[in-house]
Amino acid sequence: MNLPILTAVLLGLVLTPALADHHQQTEVSKKISFGGGYQLMTINRKWLVASIEQKTNHGSWKTIWNYDTGFMATKVLPEKVCYLSIMNRTEMPSFDALPQLAADIRNHNRPRPPSKEITFTLVKRTIRDLESYGPDTFSMCRGLSTYVAYEVHGPQFSLGSCIKLDVLQYLALTYCHNDNFV
């Protein structure tokens, strides 16, 4: 047998499983449709990052959860802003549970309200060094006003106007402007 052909065949046999395994470990995407729109979840297993994006007739948003760094970023349109906060790992689904959560939602015939909610108050402090929060956050929020969002508990806060994002029918992320935010 010709040596270059044998080498190419052997190299293909060795690399094909390795490349397939790399792709399986890196990206997983799930699309969840509902009346008037859909949510698309993409998981990067290598970097421990999950991205959930919603597209509807009433508005769109995207949230990135970085399980490695513990930060999450949320872009809200048409406001053209990003909010950056620390992930509450006790309230949020675990990274490994995300694919099953998406599969469970796809199996339900009708939407249901989120079972958990995290409320944030926004601080009028612009984040300037987006690169330190990772390439996904930098890419999503670059060019947009990006603010710090702090988790709040209880009725002691005057939250003002709020926007609520229903993520995978599991978690509501509620971002509120207080009176001093304008």
Coordinates of C-alpha atoms in Angstrom, one line a residue:
M1 CA 0.0 0.0 0.0
N2 CA 1.2 3.5 -0.7
L3 CA 2.8 5.1 2.4
P4 CA 1.2 8.6 2.1
I5 CA -2.3 7.1 1.7
L6 CA -1.8 4.7 4.7
T7 CA -0.6 7.7 6.8
A8 CA -3.6 9.8 5.8
V9 CA -6.0 6.9 6.6
L10 CA -4.4 6.2 10.0
L11 CA -4.3 10.0 10.8
G12 CA -8.0 10.2 9.9
L13 CA -8.9 7.2 12.1
V14 CA -7.0 8.8 15.0
L15 CA -8.3 12.4 14.6
T16 CA -12.0 11.7 13.8
P17 CA -13.0 10.4 17.3
A18 CA -10.9 13.1 19.0
L19 CA -12.5 15.9 16.9
A20 CA -16.0 14.5 17.5
D21 CA -15.4 14.2 21.2
H22 CA -14.1 17.8 21.3
H23 CA -17.3 19.1 19.5
Q24 CA -19.5 17.1 21.9
Q25 CA -17.8 18.5 24.9
T26 CA -17.9 22.1 23.7
E27 CA -21.3 23.1 22.3
V28 CA -24.9 21.9 23.0
S29 CA -27.9 23.9 21.7
K30 CA -31.5 23.5 22.6
K31 CA -34.4 25.5 21.1
I32 CA -37.6 25.9 23.2
S33 CA -40.6 27.4 21.3
F34 CA -43.6 29.0 22.9
G35 CA -46.5 31.2 21.7
G36 CA -45.0 34.2 20.0
G37 CA -41.3 33.3 20.2
Y38 CA -38.6 31.0 21.4
Q39 CA -35.6 30.7 23.7
L40 CA -32.3 29.3 22.5
M41 CA -29.9 27.8 25.1
T42 CA -26.3 27.2 24.1
I43 CA -23.9 25.4 26.5
N44 CA -20.1 25.5 26.2
R45 CA -19.0 22.6 28.3
K46 CA -15.3 23.4 27.9
W47 CA -15.6 27.0 29.4
L48 CA -18.6 26.2 31.7
V49 CA -20.7 29.0 30.0
A50 CA -24.4 28.9 29.3
S51 CA -26.2 31.4 27.1
I52 CA -30.0 31.7 26.9
E53 CA -31.5 34.0 24.3
Q54 CA -35.1 35.0 23.9
K55 CA -36.7 36.3 20.7
T56 CA -40.3 37.4 20.6
N57 CA -42.5 40.0 19.0
H58 CA -42.5 41.9 22.3
G59 CA -38.7 42.2 22.8
S60 CA -35.6 40.2 23.0
W61 CA -32.9 39.6 25.6
K62 CA -29.9 37.4 26.2
T63 CA -28.3 36.2 29.4
I64 CA -24.9 34.6 29.8
W65 CA -24.1 32.5 32.9
N66 CA -20.4 31.9 33.4
Y67 CA -20.3 29.0 35.9
D68 CA -16.4 29.2 36.0
T69 CA -16.2 32.9 37.1
G70 CA -19.5 33.1 38.9
F71 CA -20.7 36.2 36.9
M72 CA -23.7 36.6 34.7
A73 CA -24.4 39.2 32.1
T74 CA -27.8 40.1 30.7
K75 CA -28.5 42.2 27.6
V76 CA -32.0 43.7 27.3
L77 CA -33.3 45.1 24.0
P78 CA -34.7 47.5 22.9
E79 CA -33.2 49.3 25.9
K80 CA -29.7 48.5 24.6
V81 CA -28.2 47.9 28.0
C82 CA -26.3 45.1 29.8
Y83 CA -26.5 44.2 33.4
L84 CA -23.6 42.4 35.2
S85 CA -24.1 40.6 38.5
I86 CA -22.8 37.7 40.6
M87 CA -24.6 34.4 40.1
N88 CA -26.6 33.1 43.0
R89 CA -25.7 29.5 42.7
T90 CA -28.2 28.3 45.2
E91 CA -31.2 29.7 43.2
M92 CA -29.9 29.0 39.7
P93 CA -29.9 25.6 38.1
S94 CA -26.6 23.7 38.2
F95 CA -24.5 23.7 35.0
D96 CA -25.0 20.0 34.5
A97 CA -28.8 20.2 35.0
L98 CA -29.3 22.7 32.2
P99 CA -29.7 20.2 29.2
Q100 CA -32.3 18.2 31.2
L101 CA -34.1 21.4 32.3
A102 CA -34.4 22.4 28.6
A103 CA -35.6 18.9 27.7
D104 CA -38.3 18.9 30.4
I105 CA -39.6 22.3 29.2
R106 CA -39.8 21.1 25.6
N107 CA -41.9 18.1 26.8
H108 CA -44.6 20.3 28.5
N109 CA -47.5 21.3 26.4
R110 CA -48.1 24.8 27.9
P111 CA -46.0 27.5 29.5
R112 CA -45.7 27.6 33.3
P113 CA -44.5 30.4 35.6
P114 CA -40.9 30.3 36.8
S115 CA -40.5 28.4 40.1
K116 CA -37.7 30.7 41.3
E117 CA -37.0 34.4 41.1
I118 CA -33.9 36.6 41.7
T119 CA -34.5 40.3 42.0
F120 CA -31.7 42.9 41.3
T121 CA -31.4 46.6 41.9
L122 CA -29.4 48.5 39.3
V123 CA -26.6 50.8 40.3
K124 CA -25.7 53.7 38.2
R125 CA -22.1 52.7 37.9
T126 CA -20.9 52.0 34.4
I127 CA -18.6 49.0 34.0
R128 CA -15.6 50.0 31.9
D129 CA -13.4 46.8 31.8
L130 CA -15.7 44.3 30.2
E131 CA -12.8 42.1 29.0
S132 CA -12.2 41.0 32.5
Y133 CA -15.6 39.2 32.6
G134 CA -14.8 36.9 29.7
P135 CA -15.0 37.0 25.9
D136 CA -18.7 36.1 25.8
T137 CA -19.7 39.0 28.0
F138 CA -17.3 41.3 26.3
S139 CA -18.7 40.4 22.9
M140 CA -22.3 40.7 24.0
C141 CA -22.0 44.0 25.9
R142 CA -19.4 45.9 24.0
G143 CA -20.7 49.2 22.8
L144 CA -23.7 49.1 25.2
S145 CA -24.1 50.9 28.6
T146 CA -23.3 48.2 31.1
Y147 CA -24.3 48.5 34.8
V148 CA -23.9 46.6 38.0
A149 CA -26.9 44.7 39.3
Y150 CA -27.0 43.7 43.0
E151 CA -29.3 41.0 44.3
V152 CA -31.9 42.3 46.8
H153 CA -34.2 40.5 49.2
G154 CA -37.4 41.5 51.0
P155 CA -39.6 44.5 50.7
Q156 CA -37.2 47.0 52.4
F157 CA -36.1 48.3 49.0
S158 CA -38.0 50.8 46.9
L159 CA -37.4 49.1 43.6
G160 CA -39.1 51.5 41.1
S161 CA -39.7 50.2 37.6
C162 CA -38.7 46.6 36.9
I163 CA -38.3 44.3 33.9
K164 CA -38.8 40.5 34.5
L165 CA -37.2 37.9 32.2
D166 CA -38.5 34.4 32.3
V167 CA -35.5 32.1 31.7
L168 CA -36.4 28.5 30.7
Q169 CA -39.7 28.7 32.7
Y170 CA -37.5 28.0 35.7
L171 CA -36.0 31.2 36.9
A172 CA -37.3 34.8 36.7
L173 CA -34.5 37.4 36.6
T174 CA -36.1 40.8 37.7
Y175 CA -34.0 43.9 37.2
C176 CA -35.3 47.1 38.9
H177 CA -34.4 50.7 38.6
N178 CA -34.6 52.6 41.8
D179 CA -35.4 56.3 41.8
N180 CA -31.8 57.4 41.8
F181 CA -30.9 55.3 38.7
V182 CA -32.1 57.6 36.0

